[in-house]
PDB file of C-alpha atoms in Angstrom:
ATOM      1  CA  MET A   8     -57.461-208.559 197.271  1.00  0.00           C
ATOM      2  CA  SER A   9     -59.682-207.721 200.209  1.00  0.00           C
ATOM      3  CA  ALA A  10     -62.990-209.512 200.394  1.00  0.00           C
ATOM      4  CA  LEU A  11     -65.169-206.434 200.706  1.00  0.00           C
ATOM      5  CA  PRO A  12     -64.163-203.561 198.404  1.00  0.00           C
ATOM      6  CA  LEU A  13     -65.173-200.102 199.481  1.00  0.00           C
ATOM      7  CA  ILE A  14     -67.503-198.155 197.195  1.00  0.00           C
ATOM      8  CA  ASP A  15     -67.339-194.375 196.947  1.00  0.00           C
ATOM      9  CA  THR A  16     -71.052-193.654 196.685  1.00  0.00           C
ATOM     10  CA  GLU A  17     -70.525-190.134 195.397  1.00  0.00           C
ATOM     11  CA  SER A  18     -68.530-191.204 192.362  1.00  0.00           C
ATOM     12  CA  ASP A  19     -69.155-194.941 192.007  1.00  0.00           C
ATOM     13  CA  PHE A  20     -65.415-195.512 192.267  1.00  0.00           C
ATOM     14  CA  ILE A  21     -64.543-198.855 193.844  1.00  0.00           C
ATOM     15  CA  HIS A  22     -61.568-198.839 196.224  1.00  0.00           C
ATOM     16  CA  ASP A  23     -59.648-202.015 196.949  1.00  0.00           C
ATOM     17  CA  TYR A  24     -56.210-203.330 197.854  1.00  0.00           C
ATOM     18  CA  VAL A  25     -54.067-205.875 196.059  1.00  0.00           C
ATOM     19  CA  ARG A  26     -51.715-207.543 198.529  1.00  0.00           C
ATOM     20  CA  LEU A  27     -48.319-208.707 197.293  1.00  0.00           C
ATOM     21  CA  ASP A  28     -45.466-210.058 199.401  1.00  0.00           C
ATOM     22  CA  GLY A  29     -46.728-208.442 202.577  1.00  0.00           C
ATOM     23  CA  GLN A  30     -47.417-205.090 200.919  1.00  0.00           C
ATOM     24  CA  ARG A  31     -50.618-203.561 199.671  1.00  0.00           C
ATOM     25  CA  VAL A  32     -51.286-201.524 196.548  1.00  0.00           C
ATOM     26  CA  HIS A  33     -54.321-199.258 196.590  1.00  0.00           C
ATOM     27  CA  VAL A  34     -56.433-199.685 193.448  1.00  0.00           C
ATOM     28  CA  VAL A  35     -59.464-197.655 192.373  1.00  0.00           C
ATOM     29  CA  THR A  36     -61.695-198.822 189.524  1.00  0.00           C
ATOM     30  CA  ALA A  37     -64.608-197.405 187.567  1.00  0.00           C
ATOM     31  CA  GLY A  38     -66.681-198.945 184.790  1.00  0.00           C
ATOM     32  CA  GLY A  39     -66.330-202.223 182.969  1.00  0.00           C
ATOM     33  CA  GLY A  40     -64.908-203.344 179.640  1.00  0.00           C
ATOM     34  CA  ARG A  41     -61.440-203.026 178.178  1.00  0.00           C
ATOM     35  CA  PRO A  42     -58.961-202.293 180.990  1.00  0.00           C
ATOM     36  CA  VAL A  43     -56.874-199.124 181.118  1.00  0.00           C
ATOM     37  CA  LEU A  44     -54.191-198.776 183.798  1.00  0.00           C
ATOM     38  CA  LEU A  45     -53.706-195.185 184.993  1.00  0.00           C
ATOM     39  CA  ILE A  46     -50.455-194.326 186.817  1.00  0.00           C
ATOM     40  CA  PRO A  47     -50.141-190.931 188.562  1.00  0.00           C
ATOM     41  CA  GLY A  48     -46.949-189.038 189.286  1.00  0.00           C
ATOM     42  CA  TRP A  49     -45.426-186.939 192.053  1.00  0.00           C
ATOM     43  CA  PRO A  50     -46.732-185.230 194.120  1.00  0.00           C
ATOM     44  CA  GLN A  51     -50.193-186.626 193.345  1.00  0.00           C
ATOM     45  CA  THR A  52     -52.211-189.802 193.950  1.00  0.00           C
ATOM     46  CA  TRP A  53     -54.790-191.847 192.032  1.00  0.00           C
ATOM     47  CA  PHE A  54     -57.212-188.946 192.574  1.00  0.00           C
ATOM     48  CA  ALA A  55     -55.563-187.022 189.734  1.00  0.00           C
ATOM     49  CA  TRP A  56     -57.309-189.412 187.312  1.00  0.00           C
ATOM     50  CA  ARG A  57     -60.886-188.926 188.598  1.00  0.00           C
ATOM     51  CA  HIS A  58     -62.128-186.973 185.550  1.00  0.00           C
ATOM     52  CA  VAL A  59     -60.443-189.357 183.124  1.00  0.00           C
ATOM     53  CA  MET A  60     -61.877-192.352 184.967  1.00  0.00           C
ATOM     54  CA  ARG A  61     -65.438-191.118 184.664  1.00  0.00           C
ATOM     55  CA  ALA A  62     -64.952-190.457 180.947  1.00  0.00           C
ATOM     56  CA  LEU A  63     -63.434-193.885 180.351  1.00  0.00           C
ATOM     57  CA  ALA A  64     -66.203-195.623 182.264  1.00  0.00           C
ATOM     58  CA  ALA A  65     -68.845-193.760 180.258  1.00  0.00           C
ATOM     59  CA  ARG A  66     -67.241-195.027 177.026  1.00  0.00           C
ATOM     60  CA  GLY A  67     -67.162-198.687 178.007  1.00  0.00           C
ATOM     61  CA  PHE A  68     -63.683-199.003 179.508  1.00  0.00           C
ATOM     62  CA  GLN A  69     -62.668-200.206 182.930  1.00  0.00           C
ATOM     63  CA  ALA A  70     -60.475-197.467 184.389  1.00  0.00           C
ATOM     64  CA  ILE A  71     -57.954-198.785 186.936  1.00  0.00           C
ATOM     65  CA  ALA A  72     -56.028-196.094 188.825  1.00  0.00           C
ATOM     66  CA  VAL A  73     -53.325-197.018 191.316  1.00  0.00           C
ATOM     67  CA  ASP A  74     -51.349-195.410 194.080  1.00  0.00           C
ATOM     68  CA  PRO A  75     -47.853-196.619 193.157  1.00  0.00           C
ATOM     69  CA  PRO A  76     -45.868-198.140 196.030  1.00  0.00           C
ATOM     70  CA  GLY A  77     -44.813-195.481 198.523  1.00  0.00           C
ATOM     71  CA  THR A  78     -47.671-193.121 197.680  1.00  0.00           C
ATOM     72  CA  GLY A  79     -51.280-192.526 198.642  1.00  0.00           C
ATOM     73  CA  LEU A  80     -52.829-195.449 200.517  1.00  0.00           C
ATOM     74  CA  SER A  81     -50.317-198.006 199.255  1.00  0.00           C
ATOM     75  CA  SER A  82     -47.566-199.467 201.418  1.00  0.00           C
ATOM     76  CA  ARG A  83     -44.264-197.630 201.751  1.00  0.00           C
ATOM     77  CA  PRO A  84     -41.553-200.294 201.368  1.00  0.00           C
ATOM     78  CA  ASP A  85     -37.962-199.457 202.239  1.00  0.00           C
ATOM     79  CA  SER A  86     -36.645-200.255 198.750  1.00  0.00           C
ATOM     80  CA  GLY A  87     -37.669-201.206 195.227  1.00  0.00           C
ATOM     81  CA  TYR A  88     -38.475-197.804 193.711  1.00  0.00           C
ATOM     82  CA  ASP A  89     -36.526-198.118 190.469  1.00  0.00           C
ATOM     83  CA  THR A  90     -38.914-198.209 187.531  1.00  0.00           C
ATOM     84  CA  GLY A  91     -38.198-201.841 186.703  1.00  0.00           C
ATOM     85  CA  ALA A  92     -39.164-203.017 190.183  1.00  0.00           C
ATOM     86  CA  VAL A  93     -42.316-200.896 190.328  1.00  0.00           C
ATOM     87  CA  ALA A  94     -43.351-201.872 186.797  1.00  0.00           C
ATOM     88  CA  ALA A  95     -43.082-205.523 187.804  1.00  0.00           C
ATOM     89  CA  THR A  96     -45.267-204.829 190.837  1.00  0.00           C
ATOM     90  CA  LEU A  97     -47.895-203.088 188.724  1.00  0.00           C
ATOM     91  CA  ARG A  98     -47.920-206.007 186.307  1.00  0.00           C
ATOM     92  CA  GLN A  99     -48.595-208.322 189.248  1.00  0.00           C
ATOM     93  CA  VAL A 100     -51.387-206.037 190.424  1.00  0.00           C
ATOM     94  CA  MET A 101     -53.093-206.148 187.047  1.00  0.00           C
ATOM     95  CA  SER A 102     -52.672-209.909 186.843  1.00  0.00           C
ATOM     96  CA  ARG A 103     -54.319-210.293 190.271  1.00  0.00           C
ATOM     97  CA  LEU A 104     -57.195-208.199 188.949  1.00  0.00           C
ATOM     98  CA  GLY A 105     -57.550-210.638 186.053  1.00  0.00           C
ATOM     99  CA  HIS A 106     -55.933-208.564 183.303  1.00  0.00           C
ATOM    100  CA  GLU A 107     -53.062-209.926 181.228  1.00  0.00           C
ATOM    101  CA  ARG A 108     -53.264-207.351 178.411  1.00  0.00           C
ATOM    102  CA  TYR A 109     -54.303-203.718 178.751  1.00  0.00           C
ATOM    103  CA  GLN A 110     -53.653-200.126 177.771  1.00  0.00           C
ATOM    104  CA  VAL A 111     -51.528-197.902 180.009  1.00  0.00           C
ATOM    105  CA  VAL A 112     -51.501-194.154 180.669  1.00  0.00           C
ATOM    106  CA  GLY A 113     -48.817-192.494 182.811  1.00  0.00           C
ATOM    107  CA  HIS A 114     -48.308-188.930 184.049  1.00  0.00           C
ATOM    108  CA  ASP A 115     -45.094-187.402 185.429  1.00  0.00           C
ATOM    109  CA  VAL A 116     -43.240-190.145 187.382  1.00  0.00           C
ATOM    110  CA  GLY A 117     -46.102-192.353 186.230  1.00  0.00           C
ATOM    111  CA  MET A 118     -44.796-191.761 182.699  1.00  0.00           C
ATOM    112  CA  TRP A 119     -41.447-193.273 183.775  1.00  0.00           C
ATOM    113  CA  LEU A 120     -43.270-196.288 185.208  1.00  0.00           C
ATOM    114  CA  ALA A 121     -45.542-196.690 182.185  1.00  0.00           C
ATOM    115  CA  TYR A 122     -42.566-196.678 179.821  1.00  0.00           C
ATOM    116  CA  ALA A 123     -40.762-199.299 181.934  1.00  0.00           C
ATOM    117  CA  LEU A 124     -43.873-201.487 182.016  1.00  0.00           C
ATOM    118  CA  ALA A 125     -44.280-201.273 178.237  1.00  0.00           C
ATOM    119  CA  SER A 126     -40.604-201.937 177.576  1.00  0.00           C
ATOM    120  CA  ASP A 127     -40.044-204.699 180.130  1.00  0.00           C
ATOM    121  CA  HIS A 128     -43.388-206.448 179.554  1.00  0.00           C
ATOM    122  CA  PRO A 129     -44.335-205.635 175.951  1.00  0.00           C
ATOM    123  CA  GLY A 130     -46.778-208.501 175.659  1.00  0.00           C
ATOM    124  CA  VAL A 131     -49.124-207.006 178.214  1.00  0.00           C
ATOM    125  CA  VAL A 132     -49.279-203.374 177.035  1.00  0.00           C
ATOM    126  CA  SER A 133     -51.352-202.902 173.892  1.00  0.00           C
ATOM    127  CA  ARG A 134     -51.270-199.083 173.761  1.00  0.00           C
ATOM    128  CA  LEU A 135     -49.281-196.527 175.727  1.00  0.00           C
ATOM    129  CA  ALA A 136     -50.090-192.878 176.477  1.00  0.00           C
ATOM    130  CA  LEU A 137     -47.465-190.744 178.207  1.00  0.00           C
ATOM    131  CA  THR A 138     -47.880-187.222 179.515  1.00  0.00           C
ATOM    132  CA  GLU A 139     -45.991-184.380 181.165  1.00  0.00           C
ATOM    133  CA  ALA A 140     -42.524-185.697 181.854  1.00  0.00           C
ATOM    134  CA  VAL A 141     -39.167-186.518 180.390  1.00  0.00           C
ATOM    135  CA  ILE A 142     -37.702-189.937 181.069  1.00  0.00           C
ATOM    136  CA  PRO A 143     -34.318-190.225 182.826  1.00  0.00           C
ATOM    137  CA  GLY A 144     -31.846-191.967 180.588  1.00  0.00           C
ATOM    138  CA  LEU A 145     -33.783-191.178 177.406  1.00  0.00           C
ATOM    139  CA  ALA A 146     -33.854-187.392 177.614  1.00  0.00           C
ATOM    140  CA  PRO A 147     -30.500-185.568 177.780  1.00  0.00           C
ATOM    141  CA  ALA A 148     -29.551-184.374 181.255  1.00  0.00           C
ATOM    142  CA  PRO A 149     -30.358-180.662 181.670  1.00  0.00           C
ATOM    143  CA  SER A 150     -27.721-178.098 182.529  1.00  0.00           C
ATOM    144  CA  ILE A 151     -27.465-176.994 186.157  1.00  0.00           C
ATOM    145  CA  PHE A 152     -27.375-173.466 184.734  1.00  0.00           C
ATOM    146  CA  ALA A 153     -30.807-173.718 183.107  1.00  0.00           C
ATOM    147  CA  PRO A 154     -32.646-170.392 182.820  1.00  0.00           C
ATOM    148  CA  PRO A 155     -35.227-169.668 185.555  1.00  0.00           C
ATOM    149  CA  GLU A 156     -38.232-170.455 183.372  1.00  0.00           C
ATOM    150  CA  GLU A 157     -36.829-173.963 182.816  1.00  0.00           C
ATOM    151  CA  ASN A 158     -35.278-174.431 186.241  1.00  0.00           C
ATOM    152  CA  ILE A 159     -38.680-174.112 187.933  1.00  0.00           C
ATOM    153  CA  PHE A 160     -39.477-177.536 186.443  1.00  0.00           C
ATOM    154  CA  LEU A 161     -36.013-179.013 187.104  1.00  0.00           C
ATOM    155  CA  TRP A 162     -34.583-177.955 190.465  1.00  0.00           C
ATOM    156  CA  HIS A 163     -36.359-180.641 192.488  1.00  0.00           C
ATOM    157  CA  PHE A 164     -34.691-183.487 190.572  1.00  0.00           C
ATOM    158  CA  MET A 165     -31.412-182.935 192.403  1.00  0.00           C
ATOM    159  CA  PHE A 166     -32.937-181.828 195.710  1.00  0.00           C
ATOM    160  CA  ASN A 167     -35.296-184.797 196.005  1.00  0.00           C
ATOM    161  CA  GLN A 168     -32.417-187.244 195.445  1.00  0.00           C
ATOM    162  CA  LEU A 169     -30.477-186.062 198.484  1.00  0.00           C
ATOM    163  CA  ALA A 170     -30.457-188.386 201.470  1.00  0.00           C
ATOM    164  CA  ASP A 171     -32.125-187.110 204.647  1.00  0.00           C
ATOM    165  CA  LEU A 172     -31.897-183.369 203.951  1.00  0.00           C
ATOM    166  CA  PRO A 173     -35.266-182.995 202.171  1.00  0.00           C
ATOM    167  CA  GLU A 174     -37.139-184.676 205.035  1.00  0.00           C
ATOM    168  CA  THR A 175     -35.172-182.632 207.595  1.00  0.00           C
ATOM    169  CA  LEU A 176     -36.124-179.356 205.954  1.00  0.00           C
ATOM    170  CA  ILE A 177     -39.698-180.221 204.955  1.00  0.00           C
ATOM    171  CA  ALA A 178     -41.094-182.314 207.838  1.00  0.00           C
ATOM    172  CA  GLY A 179     -43.815-180.201 209.436  1.00  0.00           C
ATOM    173  CA  ARG A 180     -43.706-177.834 206.450  1.00  0.00           C
ATOM    174  CA  GLU A 181     -45.138-180.188 203.839  1.00  0.00           C
ATOM    175  CA  ARG A 182     -47.856-177.718 202.906  1.00  0.00           C
ATOM    176  CA  ALA A 183     -45.413-174.916 202.092  1.00  0.00           C
ATOM    177  CA  TYR A 184     -43.156-177.198 200.067  1.00  0.00           C
ATOM    178  CA  LEU A 185     -45.883-178.901 198.042  1.00  0.00           C
ATOM    179  CA  ASP A 186     -47.975-175.778 197.585  1.00  0.00           C
ATOM    180  CA  PHE A 187     -44.923-174.161 196.001  1.00  0.00           C
ATOM    181  CA  MET A 188     -45.033-176.845 193.308  1.00  0.00           C
ATOM    182  CA  PHE A 189     -48.780-176.684 192.772  1.00  0.00           C
ATOM    183  CA  GLN A 190     -48.586-172.895 192.546  1.00  0.00           C
ATOM    184  CA  ARG A 191     -45.616-172.729 190.163  1.00  0.00           C
ATOM    185  CA  TRP A 192     -46.309-175.744 187.957  1.00  0.00           C
ATOM    186  CA  SER A 193     -50.017-175.145 187.318  1.00  0.00           C
ATOM    187  CA  TRP A 194     -51.669-172.710 184.930  1.00  0.00           C
ATOM    188  CA  ARG A 195     -55.194-173.216 186.306  1.00  0.00           C
ATOM    189  CA  ARG A 196     -54.402-173.649 189.992  1.00  0.00           C
ATOM    190  CA  ASN A 197     -58.044-173.705 191.116  1.00  0.00           C
ATOM    191  CA  ARG A 198     -58.650-176.969 189.237  1.00  0.00           C
ATOM    192  CA  VAL A 199     -55.927-178.918 191.031  1.00  0.00           C
ATOM    193  CA  ALA A 200     -56.957-180.900 194.135  1.00  0.00           C
ATOM    194  CA  ALA A 201     -53.860-179.771 196.001  1.00  0.00           C
ATOM    195  CA  GLU A 202     -55.336-180.320 199.469  1.00  0.00           C
ATOM    196  CA  VAL A 203     -55.875-184.026 198.724  1.00  0.00           C
ATOM    197  CA  TYR A 204     -52.237-184.455 197.718  1.00  0.00           C
ATOM    198  CA  ILE A 205     -50.814-182.331 200.545  1.00  0.00           C
ATOM    199  CA  ASP A 206     -52.682-184.519 203.042  1.00  0.00           C
ATOM    200  CA  ALA A 207     -51.366-187.681 201.377  1.00  0.00           C
ATOM    201  CA  TYR A 208     -47.719-186.619 201.376  1.00  0.00           C
ATOM    202  CA  SER A 209     -47.960-185.196 204.900  1.00  0.00           C
ATOM    203  CA  SER A 210     -48.874-188.617 206.293  1.00  0.00           C
ATOM    204  CA  PRO A 211     -46.164-190.749 207.978  1.00  0.00           C
ATOM    205  CA  GLY A 212     -43.668-191.902 205.358  1.00  0.00           C
ATOM    206  CA  GLY A 213     -45.311-189.847 202.627  1.00  0.00           C
ATOM    207  CA  LEU A 214     -42.294-187.686 201.907  1.00  0.00           C
ATOM    208  CA  ARG A 215     -39.914-190.650 201.963  1.00  0.00           C
ATOM    209  CA  GLY A 216     -42.107-192.672 199.588  1.00  0.00           C
ATOM    210  CA  GLY A 217     -42.260-189.827 197.088  1.00  0.00           C
ATOM    211  CA  PHE A 218     -38.568-188.973 197.248  1.00  0.00           C
ATOM    212  CA  ALA A 219     -37.657-192.653 196.822  1.00  0.00           C
ATOM    213  CA  TYR A 220     -38.516-192.487 193.113  1.00  0.00           C
ATOM    214  CA  TYR A 221     -35.998-189.673 192.654  1.00  0.00           C
ATOM    215  CA  ARG A 222     -33.354-191.422 194.752  1.00  0.00           C
ATOM    216  CA  ALA A 223     -33.695-194.424 192.458  1.00  0.00           C
ATOM    217  CA  ILE A 224     -32.988-192.330 189.339  1.00  0.00           C
ATOM    218  CA  PRO A 225     -29.402-193.625 188.858  1.00  0.00           C
ATOM    219  CA  GLU A 226     -30.685-197.210 188.663  1.00  0.00           C
ATOM    220  CA  THR A 227     -33.625-196.136 186.491  1.00  0.00           C
ATOM    221  CA  ILE A 228     -31.199-194.439 184.084  1.00  0.00           C
ATOM    222  CA  ARG A 229     -29.130-197.611 183.868  1.00  0.00           C
ATOM    223  CA  GLN A 230     -32.257-199.604 183.053  1.00  0.00           C
ATOM    224  CA  ASN A 231     -33.502-197.074 180.509  1.00  0.00           C
ATOM    225  CA  GLN A 232     -30.213-197.086 178.637  1.00  0.00           C
ATOM    226  CA  ARG A 233     -30.754-200.810 178.174  1.00  0.00           C
ATOM    227  CA  ARG A 234     -34.424-200.358 177.258  1.00  0.00           C
ATOM    228  CA  ALA A 235     -33.527-197.761 174.644  1.00  0.00           C
ATOM    229  CA  GLN A 236     -31.775-200.479 172.617  1.00  0.00           C
ATOM    230  CA  SER A 237     -35.200-201.789 171.545  1.00  0.00           C
ATOM    231  CA  LYS A 238     -38.082-199.729 170.220  1.00  0.00           C
ATOM    232  CA  LEU A 239     -41.583-200.071 171.590  1.00  0.00           C
ATOM    233  CA  ALA A 240     -43.822-201.941 169.171  1.00  0.00           C
ATOM    234  CA  MET A 241     -47.187-200.736 170.479  1.00  0.00           C
ATOM    235  CA  PRO A 242     -48.709-197.375 169.457  1.00  0.00           C
ATOM    236  CA  VAL A 243     -47.544-194.523 171.695  1.00  0.00           C
ATOM    237  CA  LEU A 244     -49.211-191.146 172.311  1.00  0.00           C
ATOM    238  CA  ALA A 245     -47.159-188.387 173.972  1.00  0.00           C
ATOM    239  CA  ILE A 246     -49.089-185.436 175.437  1.00  0.00           C
ATOM    240  CA  GLY A 247     -47.537-182.222 176.739  1.00  0.00           C
ATOM    241  CA  ALA A 248     -48.924-179.035 178.259  1.00  0.00           C
ATOM    242  CA  GLU A 249     -48.329-175.615 176.717  1.00  0.00           C
ATOM    243  CA  HIS A 250     -47.180-174.022 179.971  1.00  0.00           C
ATOM    244  CA  ALA A 251     -45.151-176.967 181.257  1.00  0.00           C
ATOM    245  CA  THR A 252     -43.289-179.638 179.270  1.00  0.00           C
ATOM    246  CA  GLY A 253     -44.675-178.695 175.848  1.00  0.00           C
ATOM    247  CA  LYS A 254     -43.157-180.990 173.199  1.00  0.00           C
ATOM    248  CA  ALA A 255     -40.712-182.600 175.624  1.00  0.00           C
ATOM    249  CA  PRO A 256     -42.719-185.841 176.092  1.00  0.00           C
ATOM    250  CA  LEU A 257     -42.828-186.319 172.321  1.00  0.00           C
ATOM    251  CA  ASP A 258     -39.167-185.402 171.893  1.00  0.00           C
ATOM    252  CA  THR A 259     -38.216-187.835 174.675  1.00  0.00           C
ATOM    253  CA  MET A 260     -39.895-190.703 172.842  1.00  0.00           C
ATOM    254  CA  ARG A 261     -38.544-189.945 169.376  1.00  0.00           C
ATOM    255  CA  GLY A 262     -36.674-192.990 168.138  1.00  0.00           C
ATOM    256  CA  GLN A 263     -38.119-195.085 170.980  1.00  0.00           C
ATOM    257  CA  ALA A 264     -41.336-196.264 169.309  1.00  0.00           C
ATOM    258  CA  ASP A 265     -42.287-197.479 165.847  1.00  0.00           C
ATOM    259  CA  ASP A 266     -45.722-195.802 166.038  1.00  0.00           C
ATOM    260  CA  LEU A 267     -45.427-192.449 167.809  1.00  0.00           C
ATOM    261  CA  ARG A 268     -47.709-189.453 167.764  1.00  0.00           C
ATOM    262  CA  GLY A 269     -47.845-186.344 169.938  1.00  0.00           C
ATOM    263  CA  VAL A 270     -49.908-183.338 170.889  1.00  0.00           C
ATOM    264  CA  VAL A 271     -49.573-180.266 173.112  1.00  0.00           C
ATOM    265  CA  ILE A 272     -52.641-179.177 175.107  1.00  0.00           C
ATOM    266  CA  PRO A 273     -52.960-175.365 175.046  1.00  0.00           C
ATOM    267  CA  ASP A 274     -53.696-173.065 177.975  1.00  0.00           C
ATOM    268  CA  CYS A 275     -52.641-175.690 180.506  1.00  0.00           C
ATOM    269  CA  GLY A 276     -49.965-176.369 183.121  1.00  0.00           C
ATOM    270  CA  HIS A 277     -48.310-179.524 184.397  1.00  0.00           C
ATOM    271  CA  PHE A 278     -51.341-181.052 186.138  1.00  0.00           C
ATOM    272  CA  ILE A 279     -52.949-181.671 182.796  1.00  0.00           C
ATOM    273  CA  MET A 280     -55.647-184.240 183.716  1.00  0.00           C
ATOM    274  CA  GLU A 281     -57.133-181.747 186.163  1.00  0.00           C
ATOM    275  CA  GLU A 282     -56.353-178.388 184.572  1.00  0.00           C
ATOM    276  CA  ALA A 283     -57.579-179.324 181.102  1.00  0.00           C
ATOM    277  CA  ALA A 284     -59.586-182.482 181.684  1.00  0.00           C
ATOM    278  CA  ASP A 285     -61.898-182.105 178.687  1.00  0.00           C
ATOM    279  CA  GLU A 286     -59.073-181.325 176.279  1.00  0.00           C
ATOM    280  CA  PHE A 287     -56.913-184.139 177.635  1.00  0.00           C
ATOM    281  CA  ILE A 288     -59.756-186.647 177.387  1.00  0.00           C
ATOM    282  CA  ALA A 289     -60.534-185.482 173.854  1.00  0.00           C
ATOM    283  CA  GLU A 290     -57.013-186.521 172.812  1.00  0.00           C
ATOM    284  CA  LEU A 291     -56.791-189.665 174.909  1.00  0.00           C
ATOM    285  CA  LEU A 292     -60.119-191.346 174.154  1.00  0.00           C
ATOM    286  CA  PRO A 293     -59.786-191.589 170.345  1.00  0.00           C
ATOM    287  CA  PHE A 294     -56.300-193.053 170.825  1.00  0.00           C
ATOM    288  CA  LEU A 295     -57.539-195.721 173.241  1.00  0.00           C
ATOM    289  CA  GLU A 296     -60.685-196.447 171.225  1.00  0.00           C
ATOM    290  CA  SER A 297     -58.720-197.002 168.015  1.00  0.00           C
ATOM    291  CA  GLU A 298     -57.319-200.252 169.373  1.00  0.00           C
ATOM    292  CA  ASP A 299     -58.377-203.179 167.217  1.00  0.00           C
TER     293      ASP A 299
END
């Protein structure tokens, strides 16, 4: 870790870096108490958790949001984006911060990473909350002839996996590409900090780092087929959004956890922690606080 963490005076968030094997992982913390690791998805950064972090800190938790490798202010390594590799990195990050057991919350691609962390390192994850995604290798593969209302949430899975072409078409047009997602996937667009994320993914290597998680899907599927042979022992909460994945997070985890519960947040799109922060927090906090 760096010797002098940076403090965001407007929000009391503390920014720092954990350095591992020549790379750095950007970490943002708020509050003190029981640790909760917050993992964002694509195309967002740690900033997606800002409302949740303030709520956790106010209730006596230490909220720890990360930019996963390849995103935000973290390093952009050339490889290692399968969920097993990234989960191992995040475990190292938390260990460097002094935490060997903690609760985990993951959104979108962060849901893939959170599941891998809980499955591969069950002794460190005491409770797991997953939101707004399906997990490759657990959920059935969708049809390429999905109806338009479903395809709007699916088409990028194949496109983002292609080598070179996405960067060729999008470089210099990052705003148009990403704004398409924020516009189509949100229900309350004005609540989503799209400009923050567009800036992050427009930076050098930003597109490549984000697409790398999709290009690693074949290896992630192989790993998840192995993980699916053992159920998660910790309590699991699956949260969907009415106008996005709905019950899909819960359905994805059926048969994968001994203690599974789920909820769908109404009047909300994919970017659930921003679009419906109060409603999301109202479901998340009682789950985290019920830990013995």
